Amino acid sequence: MALDEAVTQSDSGRYRSVNVALGDRSYDIAIGAGLLGQAGRLTAQNLPNARVAIVTDSNVAQHHLAPLEIALAPDCTHLGSIVLPAGEATKSFYELERLCGKFLDLGLERGDAVLALGGGVVGDLSGFAAGILRRGIGVVQVPTTLLAQVDSAIGGKTGINTKHGKNLIGAFHQPALVLADTSVLDTLDERQLRAGYAEVIKYGLLGDADFFAWLEGHGHEALEGSGEARLRAVETSCRAKAAIVAADEREGGDRALLNLGHTFAHALEAASGYGDKLLHGEAVAIGMALAFELSAELGLCGEDDVKRATAHLQAVGLPTRIDDIPGDAHKAPALVKLMAQDKKVRATKPALILVKGIGQAFIKADMEWDVLEDFLARRCKAR
Ligand code: GLY
């Protein structure tokens, strides 16, 4: 769809709208600068008569909680706001139990809704809590990071981590609306923004060569300002994700393409301890570069594709090599073991997302562990 066709004119503002087509659970992703100010009206339009509780974290609350609370009146009844500790550790059974308890204290009923204001941690935990509270109440995702706006807030994956791994306990619970206010991204630090941009690049690399070519020319503009280039990058990414989710909500097939680079990334994140050394988007950037390199080694894509993919990741300051990660935790056998624990690995052979070129990802269901181990051992020796 052309961009102009996607612009929705409303009484008090213009925003772009992408529909996630899931029958009677379909919903819109509204994208625009300053959209937080329309949160009350848009929530009431999508969830008539719902009273709402906001969930956020201590970092996001400083910038965006008060404006969102103000924006709820007069259309939505605000029952209260819950501020969680910031950080991945919050995606735990402990915080899930506390959050559900607070929802019940606030009196949230079946017809009410949760507004998840934050990045992936807040979105995943709040979405899960909303999915199980009174057997499921509404959730509006209000993502405040680029990564959440283009990926985690869309598609209904919710959950928490356990000592066994990330996102191993969870449920699909689709939001009623996603409100992606691109101006809130101005409060992110550059590193966080770049890490989220890795997921934007992912959509070009996995399925849209034209978008990747556009990013090569305009990606810097999307990172630097909240103008047209950023809107277009977010909208095109949301449109790509919406199409994939609509076709395969439960990841029985092509939704797995969204995991391009992620099997490597999850292992690298586990090896580096999920800390500040390596952000998720940075791990995805390295993972995507590795997926292209492995694809070229297997004769599936050309060296030119590897060079182009890697060059753009590097041009915006993202890491592309295991060697770029500070510290020494990344040993090949450990990485392979960590990959084997990835929940997406089925049966005995690992399923990997590989590529036949830029924009041509596919699911390789029958990788040999030995091939993978040898490939990673050589990448680790390149340190
Ligand atoms: N983030 C991958 C997915 O939503 O399937």
Tab-separated table of C-alpha atoms and ligand atoms in Angstrom:
chain	number	residue	atom	x	y	z
A	1	MET	CA	0.000	0.000	0.000
A	2	ALA	CA	1.310	3.488	-0.812
A	3	LEU	CA	2.122	5.572	2.233
A	4	ASP	CA	-0.561	8.178	1.478
A	5	GLU	CA	-3.283	5.558	1.400
A	6	ALA	CA	-2.276	4.498	4.893
A	7	VAL	CA	-2.596	7.936	6.452
A	8	THR	CA	-5.704	8.185	8.597
A	9	GLN	CA	-7.280	11.587	9.022
A	10	SER	CA	-9.086	11.997	12.305
A	11	ASP	CA	-10.722	14.869	14.150
A	12	SER	CA	-7.669	15.790	16.137
A	13	GLY	CA	-4.720	14.411	14.311
A	14	ARG	CA	-3.140	12.497	11.469
A	15	TYR	CA	-1.388	9.238	11.893
A	16	ARG	CA	-0.508	6.240	9.817
A	17	SER	CA	-2.387	3.072	10.370
A	18	VAL	CA	-1.365	-0.524	9.709
A	19	ASN	CA	-3.898	-3.290	10.255
A	20	VAL	CA	-2.963	-6.672	11.679
A	21	ALA	CA	-5.600	-8.848	10.038
A	22	LEU	CA	-6.585	-11.610	12.461
A	23	GLY	CA	-10.332	-11.916	11.948
A	24	ASP	CA	-12.286	-10.818	15.001
A	25	ARG	CA	-8.980	-10.194	16.828
A	26	SER	CA	-7.725	-7.765	14.165
A	27	TYR	CA	-6.229	-4.515	15.379
A	28	ASP	CA	-4.500	-1.383	14.177
A	29	ILE	CA	-0.986	-0.127	14.721
A	30	ALA	CA	-1.257	3.672	14.829
A	31	ILE	CA	2.046	5.366	13.952
A	32	GLY	CA	2.769	9.069	14.277
A	33	ALA	CA	4.709	11.772	16.102
A	34	GLY	CA	2.828	13.000	19.180
A	35	LEU	CA	0.323	10.101	19.251
A	36	LEU	CA	0.582	9.719	23.017
A	37	GLY	CA	-1.633	12.799	23.236
A	38	GLN	CA	-4.425	10.869	21.474
A	39	ALA	CA	-4.175	7.786	23.688
A	40	GLY	CA	-7.462	8.308	25.528
A	41	ARG	CA	-9.521	8.866	22.406
A	42	LEU	CA	-7.937	6.011	20.452
A	43	THR	CA	-8.198	3.576	23.373
A	44	ALA	CA	-11.872	4.439	23.870
A	45	GLN	CA	-12.518	3.980	20.143
A	46	ASN	CA	-11.014	0.502	20.201
A	47	LEU	CA	-12.135	-0.596	23.679
A	48	PRO	CA	-15.383	1.241	24.377
A	49	ASN	CA	-16.144	1.621	28.101
A	50	ALA	CA	-12.863	0.014	29.190
A	51	ARG	CA	-11.330	1.491	32.322
A	52	VAL	CA	-7.550	1.357	32.147
A	53	ALA	CA	-4.474	0.774	34.276
A	54	ILE	CA	-1.093	1.915	32.969
A	55	VAL	CA	1.966	-0.290	33.479
A	56	THR	CA	5.400	1.201	32.900
A	57	ASP	CA	8.939	1.086	34.293
A	58	SER	CA	10.910	3.522	36.390
A	59	ASN	CA	12.914	4.888	33.424
A	60	VAL	CA	10.004	5.384	31.052
A	61	ALA	CA	7.832	6.836	33.836
A	62	GLN	CA	10.161	9.837	34.170
A	63	HIS	CA	9.510	10.937	30.587
A	64	HIS	CA	6.146	9.636	29.471
A	65	LEU	CA	3.881	8.563	32.340
A	66	ALA	CA	2.432	11.969	33.257
A	67	PRO	CA	1.705	12.938	29.614
A	68	LEU	CA	-0.063	9.604	29.061
A	69	GLU	CA	-2.127	9.940	32.244
A	70	ILE	CA	-3.192	13.426	31.175
A	71	ALA	CA	-4.022	12.196	27.658
A	72	LEU	CA	-6.484	9.583	28.978
A	73	ALA	CA	-9.051	12.167	30.093
A	74	PRO	CA	-11.849	12.691	29.239
A	75	ASP	CA	-12.352	9.538	27.168
A	76	CYS	CA	-10.971	6.814	29.483
A	77	THR	CA	-11.357	6.180	33.187
A	78	HIS	CA	-7.860	5.799	34.660
A	79	LEU	CA	-7.807	3.329	37.549
A	80	GLY	CA	-4.130	3.775	38.394
A	81	SER	CA	-0.529	3.450	37.226
A	82	ILE	CA	1.968	0.773	38.187
A	83	VAL	CA	5.684	1.493	37.906
A	84	LEU	CA	7.894	-1.612	37.662
A	85	PRO	CA	11.663	-1.827	38.165
A	86	ALA	CA	13.435	-1.231	34.843
A	87	GLY	CA	15.381	-4.130	33.334
A	88	GLU	CA	15.122	-7.671	32.007
A	89	ALA	CA	14.985	-9.147	35.545
A	90	THR	CA	11.450	-7.765	35.818
A	91	LYS	CA	10.193	-10.428	33.385
A	92	SER	CA	9.872	-12.900	36.270
A	93	PHE	CA	7.237	-15.000	38.044
A	94	TYR	CA	7.718	-12.754	41.072
A	95	GLU	CA	6.851	-9.551	39.189
A	96	LEU	CA	4.037	-11.323	37.302
A	97	GLU	CA	2.403	-12.301	40.589
A	98	ARG	CA	2.867	-8.807	42.009
A	99	LEU	CA	1.451	-7.197	38.876
A	100	CYS	CA	-1.642	-9.437	38.793
A	101	GLY	CA	-2.191	-8.658	42.479
A	102	LYS	CA	-2.015	-4.917	41.774
A	103	PHE	CA	-4.483	-5.270	38.887
A	104	LEU	CA	-6.921	-7.006	41.221
A	105	ASP	CA	-6.345	-4.356	43.919
A	106	LEU	CA	-7.215	-1.690	41.337
A	107	GLY	CA	-10.409	-3.566	40.506
A	108	LEU	CA	-9.689	-4.380	36.856
A	109	GLU	CA	-12.596	-6.340	35.405
A	110	ARG	CA	-13.083	-8.394	32.232
A	111	GLY	CA	-14.057	-5.361	30.088
A	112	ASP	CA	-11.129	-3.239	31.289
A	113	ALA	CA	-7.667	-2.891	29.802
A	114	VAL	CA	-3.977	-2.517	30.514
A	115	LEU	CA	-1.895	0.145	28.779
A	116	ALA	CA	1.654	-1.204	28.480
A	117	LEU	CA	3.886	1.884	28.265
A	118	GLY	CA	7.481	0.854	27.681
A	119	GLY	CA	9.881	-1.395	25.819
A	120	GLY	CA	9.869	-5.156	25.375
A	121	VAL	CA	10.061	-5.997	29.081
A	122	VAL	CA	6.990	-3.958	30.025
A	123	GLY	CA	5.116	-5.085	26.902
A	124	ASP	CA	5.845	-8.785	27.365
A	125	LEU	CA	5.093	-8.888	31.104
A	126	SER	CA	2.000	-6.659	30.969
A	127	GLY	CA	0.668	-8.488	27.923
A	128	PHE	CA	1.057	-11.820	29.710
A	129	ALA	CA	-0.556	-10.520	32.907
A	130	ALA	CA	-3.469	-9.091	30.869
A	131	GLY	CA	-3.769	-12.416	29.058
A	132	ILE	CA	-4.261	-14.399	32.260
A	133	LEU	CA	-6.079	-11.880	34.473
A	134	ARG	CA	-9.702	-13.002	34.757
A	135	ARG	CA	-8.903	-15.319	31.796
A	136	GLY	CA	-7.958	-12.402	29.596
A	137	ILE	CA	-8.544	-8.655	29.545
A	138	GLY	CA	-7.631	-6.106	26.866
A	139	VAL	CA	-4.159	-4.675	26.355
A	140	VAL	CA	-3.041	-1.627	24.425
A	141	GLN	CA	0.647	-1.686	23.635
A	142	VAL	CA	2.279	1.761	23.817
A	143	PRO	CA	5.879	0.941	22.825
A	144	THR	CA	8.545	3.484	23.744
A	145	THR	CA	11.607	1.892	22.132
A	146	LEU	CA	12.273	1.482	18.421
A	147	LEU	CA	12.663	-2.264	18.938
A	148	ALA	CA	9.244	-2.515	20.588
A	149	GLN	CA	7.583	-0.260	17.993
A	150	VAL	CA	8.733	-2.366	15.045
A	151	ASP	CA	8.738	-5.801	16.652
A	152	SER	CA	7.876	-6.858	20.193
A	153	ALA	CA	4.670	-4.811	20.650
A	154	ILE	CA	3.158	-6.370	17.518
A	155	GLY	CA	1.967	-9.920	17.143
A	156	GLY	CA	0.813	-10.926	20.615
A	157	LYS	CA	3.876	-12.752	21.936
A	158	THR	CA	3.924	-12.243	25.703
A	159	GLY	CA	5.827	-13.899	28.503
A	160	ILE	CA	8.481	-14.007	31.176
A	161	ASN	CA	11.920	-15.557	31.668
A	162	THR	CA	12.916	-18.374	34.013
A	163	LYS	CA	16.301	-19.790	34.998
A	164	HIS	CA	15.837	-22.154	32.038
A	165	GLY	CA	15.900	-19.343	29.504
A	166	LYS	CA	14.202	-16.287	28.020
A	167	ASN	CA	10.488	-16.209	27.145
A	168	LEU	CA	9.959	-19.847	28.027
A	169	ILE	CA	6.706	-19.158	29.908
A	170	GLY	CA	4.141	-17.140	28.028
A	171	ALA	CA	1.079	-16.973	25.835
A	172	PHE	CA	-0.151	-15.394	22.640
A	173	HIS	CA	-2.363	-12.480	23.635
A	174	GLN	CA	-2.974	-9.971	20.858
A	175	PRO	CA	-3.342	-6.313	21.772
A	176	ALA	CA	-6.494	-4.357	20.898
A	177	LEU	CA	-4.358	-1.507	19.584
A	178	VAL	CA	-0.680	-0.565	19.225
A	179	LEU	CA	0.123	3.129	19.649
A	180	ALA	CA	3.563	3.863	18.218
A	181	ASP	CA	4.418	7.490	18.966
A	182	THR	CA	7.645	8.069	17.046
A	183	SER	CA	8.461	11.257	18.965
A	184	VAL	CA	8.971	9.303	22.210
A	185	LEU	CA	12.022	7.741	20.545
A	186	ASP	CA	13.747	11.120	20.947
A	187	THR	CA	14.302	10.310	24.640
A	188	LEU	CA	16.263	7.114	23.826
A	189	ASP	CA	20.022	7.140	23.930
A	190	GLU	CA	21.786	6.559	20.606
A	191	ARG	CA	22.901	3.048	21.469
A	192	GLN	CA	19.342	1.909	22.284
A	193	LEU	CA	18.023	3.504	19.106
A	194	ARG	CA	20.712	1.804	16.996
A	195	ALA	CA	19.985	-1.542	18.636
A	196	GLY	CA	16.302	-1.184	17.717
A	197	TYR	CA	17.301	-0.209	14.185
A	198	ALA	CA	18.842	-3.674	13.769
A	199	GLU	CA	15.273	-5.036	13.784
A	200	VAL	CA	14.309	-2.486	11.104
A	201	ILE	CA	17.198	-3.703	8.931
A	202	LYS	CA	15.980	-7.257	9.588
A	203	TYR	CA	12.754	-6.637	7.645
A	204	GLY	CA	14.752	-5.541	4.600
A	205	LEU	CA	17.170	-8.447	4.864
A	206	LEU	CA	14.521	-11.099	5.385
A	207	GLY	CA	11.931	-10.137	2.808
A	208	ASP	CA	12.190	-6.727	1.170
A	209	ALA	CA	15.273	-5.910	-0.915
A	210	ASP	CA	13.810	-2.519	-1.977
A	211	PHE	CA	13.348	-1.508	1.654
A	212	PHE	CA	16.921	-2.564	2.414
A	213	ALA	CA	18.175	-0.442	-0.510
A	214	TRP	CA	16.130	2.492	0.833
A	215	LEU	CA	17.650	1.980	4.297
A	216	GLU	CA	21.142	2.020	2.801
A	217	GLY	CA	20.369	5.535	1.545
A	218	HIS	CA	18.128	6.866	4.317
A	219	GLY	CA	18.787	4.802	7.457
A	220	HIS	CA	20.883	7.568	8.982
A	221	GLU	CA	17.995	10.025	8.630
A	222	ALA	CA	15.652	7.555	10.336
A	223	LEU	CA	18.076	7.298	13.248
A	224	GLU	CA	18.846	10.974	13.528
A	225	GLY	CA	15.445	12.645	13.474
A	226	SER	CA	11.784	12.006	14.116
A	227	GLY	CA	10.712	13.155	10.656
A	228	GLU	CA	9.536	11.437	7.489
A	229	ALA	CA	12.406	8.931	7.226
A	230	ARG	CA	11.765	7.602	10.731
A	231	LEU	CA	8.022	7.363	10.112
A	232	ARG	CA	8.633	5.472	6.896
A	233	ALA	CA	11.118	3.089	8.518
A	234	VAL	CA	8.699	2.319	11.363
A	235	GLU	CA	5.660	2.026	9.107
A	236	THR	CA	7.352	-0.268	6.579
A	237	SER	CA	8.633	-2.486	9.399
A	238	CYS	CA	5.196	-2.649	11.053
A	239	ARG	CA	3.584	-3.459	7.704
A	240	ALA	CA	6.051	-6.322	7.165
A	241	LYS	CA	5.483	-7.712	10.639
A	242	ALA	CA	1.699	-7.335	10.374
A	243	ALA	CA	1.668	-9.332	7.123
A	244	ILE	CA	3.765	-12.140	8.606
A	245	VAL	CA	1.690	-12.329	11.807
A	246	ALA	CA	-1.580	-12.282	9.847
A	247	ALA	CA	-0.368	-15.224	7.766
A	248	ASP	CA	1.082	-17.259	10.641
A	249	GLU	CA	0.022	-16.028	14.071
A	250	ARG	CA	1.295	-19.049	16.044
A	251	GLU	CA	4.642	-19.485	14.262
A	252	GLY	CA	3.775	-22.734	12.556
A	253	GLY	CA	5.693	-21.587	9.480
A	254	ASP	CA	6.859	-18.259	8.072
A	255	ARG	CA	6.652	-16.276	11.320
A	256	ALA	CA	9.922	-18.034	12.146
A	257	LEU	CA	11.549	-15.843	9.446
A	258	LEU	CA	11.354	-13.013	11.990
A	259	ASN	CA	14.031	-14.937	13.857
A	260	LEU	CA	16.670	-14.110	11.236
A	261	GLY	CA	19.889	-13.803	13.238
A	262	HIS	CA	18.084	-14.599	16.501
A	263	THR	CA	19.312	-18.135	17.169
A	264	PHE	CA	22.896	-16.862	17.082
A	265	ALA	CA	21.805	-13.741	18.990
A	266	HIS	CA	20.157	-15.633	21.848
A	267	ALA	CA	23.276	-17.760	22.317
A	268	LEU	CA	25.518	-14.669	22.284
A	269	GLU	CA	23.263	-12.898	24.787
A	270	ALA	CA	23.259	-15.943	27.078
A	271	ALA	CA	27.063	-16.196	26.814
A	272	SER	CA	27.499	-12.529	27.685
A	273	GLY	CA	25.085	-12.673	30.636
A	274	TYR	CA	22.252	-10.495	29.225
A	275	GLY	CA	23.980	-7.402	30.531
A	276	ASP	CA	25.002	-4.056	29.102
A	277	LYS	CA	27.879	-5.652	27.195
A	278	LEU	CA	25.501	-6.723	24.468
A	279	LEU	CA	22.001	-5.334	23.867
A	280	HIS	CA	19.455	-7.602	22.170
A	281	GLY	CA	19.477	-5.588	18.935
A	282	GLU	CA	23.281	-5.647	18.863
A	283	ALA	CA	23.210	-9.426	19.257
A	284	VAL	CA	20.686	-9.591	16.400
A	285	ALA	CA	23.009	-7.480	14.217
A	286	ILE	CA	25.880	-9.930	14.809
A	287	GLY	CA	23.474	-12.855	14.353
A	288	MET	CA	22.265	-11.528	10.998
A	289	ALA	CA	25.828	-10.992	9.781
A	290	LEU	CA	26.620	-14.589	10.835
A	291	ALA	CA	23.497	-15.893	9.056
A	292	PHE	CA	24.643	-14.193	5.841
A	293	GLU	CA	28.210	-15.487	6.216
A	294	LEU	CA	27.034	-19.042	6.865
A	295	SER	CA	24.624	-18.831	3.918
A	296	ALA	CA	27.501	-17.743	1.655
A	297	GLU	CA	29.701	-20.572	2.952
A	298	LEU	CA	26.957	-23.040	2.119
A	299	GLY	CA	26.706	-21.583	-1.390
A	300	LEU	CA	23.211	-20.232	-0.773
A	301	CYS	CA	23.953	-16.537	-1.350
A	302	GLY	CA	26.747	-14.489	-2.848
A	303	GLU	CA	29.658	-12.741	-1.116
A	304	ASP	CA	28.252	-9.436	-2.408
A	305	ASP	CA	25.133	-9.979	-0.316
A	306	VAL	CA	27.259	-10.596	2.779
A	307	LYS	CA	29.259	-7.424	2.099
A	308	ARG	CA	26.140	-5.291	1.603
A	309	ALA	CA	24.350	-6.602	4.693
A	310	THR	CA	27.446	-6.228	6.854
A	311	ALA	CA	28.389	-2.820	5.443
A	312	HIS	CA	25.031	-1.272	6.302
A	313	LEU	CA	25.022	-2.707	9.828
A	314	GLN	CA	28.508	-1.297	10.341
A	315	ALA	CA	27.649	2.034	8.693
A	316	VAL	CA	25.119	2.773	11.439
A	317	GLY	CA	27.514	1.650	14.169
A	318	LEU	CA	26.160	-1.843	14.869
A	319	PRO	CA	28.495	-4.748	15.688
A	320	THR	CA	28.798	-7.546	13.110
A	321	ARG	CA	31.456	-9.870	14.573
A	322	ILE	CA	31.636	-12.019	17.686
A	323	ASP	CA	34.912	-10.210	18.232
A	324	ASP	CA	33.028	-6.916	18.634
A	325	ILE	CA	31.556	-8.097	21.960
A	326	PRO	CA	33.618	-6.994	24.943
A	327	GLY	CA	34.859	-9.810	27.194
A	328	ASP	CA	35.813	-13.388	26.603
A	329	ALA	CA	32.724	-15.499	27.149
A	330	HIS	CA	32.112	-16.489	23.547
A	331	LYS	CA	33.615	-19.910	22.965
A	332	ALA	CA	32.310	-22.023	20.091
A	333	PRO	CA	31.314	-25.206	21.976
A	334	ALA	CA	29.520	-23.119	24.619
A	335	LEU	CA	27.709	-21.185	21.912
A	336	VAL	CA	26.537	-24.338	20.171
A	337	LYS	CA	25.296	-25.734	23.483
A	338	LEU	CA	23.424	-22.509	24.129
A	339	MET	CA	21.924	-22.639	20.648
A	340	ALA	CA	20.696	-26.155	21.315
A	341	GLN	CA	18.728	-24.803	24.268
A	342	ASP	CA	17.011	-22.206	22.133
A	343	LYS	CA	13.313	-22.929	22.297
A	344	LYS	CA	12.984	-22.634	18.510
A	345	VAL	CA	15.324	-25.554	17.919
A	346	ARG	CA	13.243	-28.631	17.210
A	347	ALA	CA	14.012	-32.357	17.087
A	348	THR	CA	17.668	-33.178	16.722
A	349	LYS	CA	18.802	-30.843	13.950
A	350	PRO	CA	18.773	-27.092	14.406
A	351	ALA	CA	16.357	-25.006	12.328
A	352	LEU	CA	18.102	-21.844	11.240
A	353	ILE	CA	16.945	-18.863	9.227
A	354	LEU	CA	19.339	-18.522	6.305
A	355	VAL	CA	19.253	-16.426	3.130
A	356	LYS	CA	19.403	-16.833	-0.624
A	357	GLY	CA	20.201	-13.123	-0.975
A	358	ILE	CA	19.110	-9.748	0.370
A	359	GLY	CA	15.378	-9.990	1.077
A	360	GLN	CA	15.268	-13.759	0.574
A	361	ALA	CA	15.290	-15.484	3.950
A	362	PHE	CA	14.118	-19.054	4.328
A	363	ILE	CA	13.873	-21.684	7.063
A	364	LYS	CA	16.629	-24.284	6.860
A	365	ALA	CA	15.179	-27.079	8.930
A	366	ASP	CA	18.024	-29.573	8.784
A	367	MET	CA	21.314	-27.911	9.676
A	368	GLU	CA	24.013	-30.280	10.872
A	369	TRP	CA	25.353	-29.480	14.345
A	370	ASP	CA	28.896	-30.260	13.142
A	371	VAL	CA	28.687	-27.698	10.347
A	372	LEU	CA	27.430	-25.099	12.770
A	373	GLU	CA	30.070	-25.887	15.366
A	374	ASP	CA	32.854	-25.719	12.796
A	375	PHE	CA	31.525	-22.402	11.432
A	376	LEU	CA	31.310	-20.865	14.904
A	377	ALA	CA	34.708	-22.215	15.945
A	378	ARG	CA	36.282	-20.400	12.996
A	379	ARG	CA	34.351	-17.193	13.768
A	380	CYS	CA	35.546	-17.364	17.396
A	381	LYS	CA	39.171	-17.980	16.321
A	382	ALA	CA	38.937	-14.842	14.191
A	383	ARG	CA	39.038	-12.928	17.497
B	1	GLY	N1	9.790	-11.198	17.552
B	1	GLY	C1	9.462	-12.304	16.746
B	1	GLY	C2	8.006	-12.573	16.649
B	1	GLY	O1	7.208	-11.779	17.067
B	1	GLY	O2	7.633	-13.614	16.150
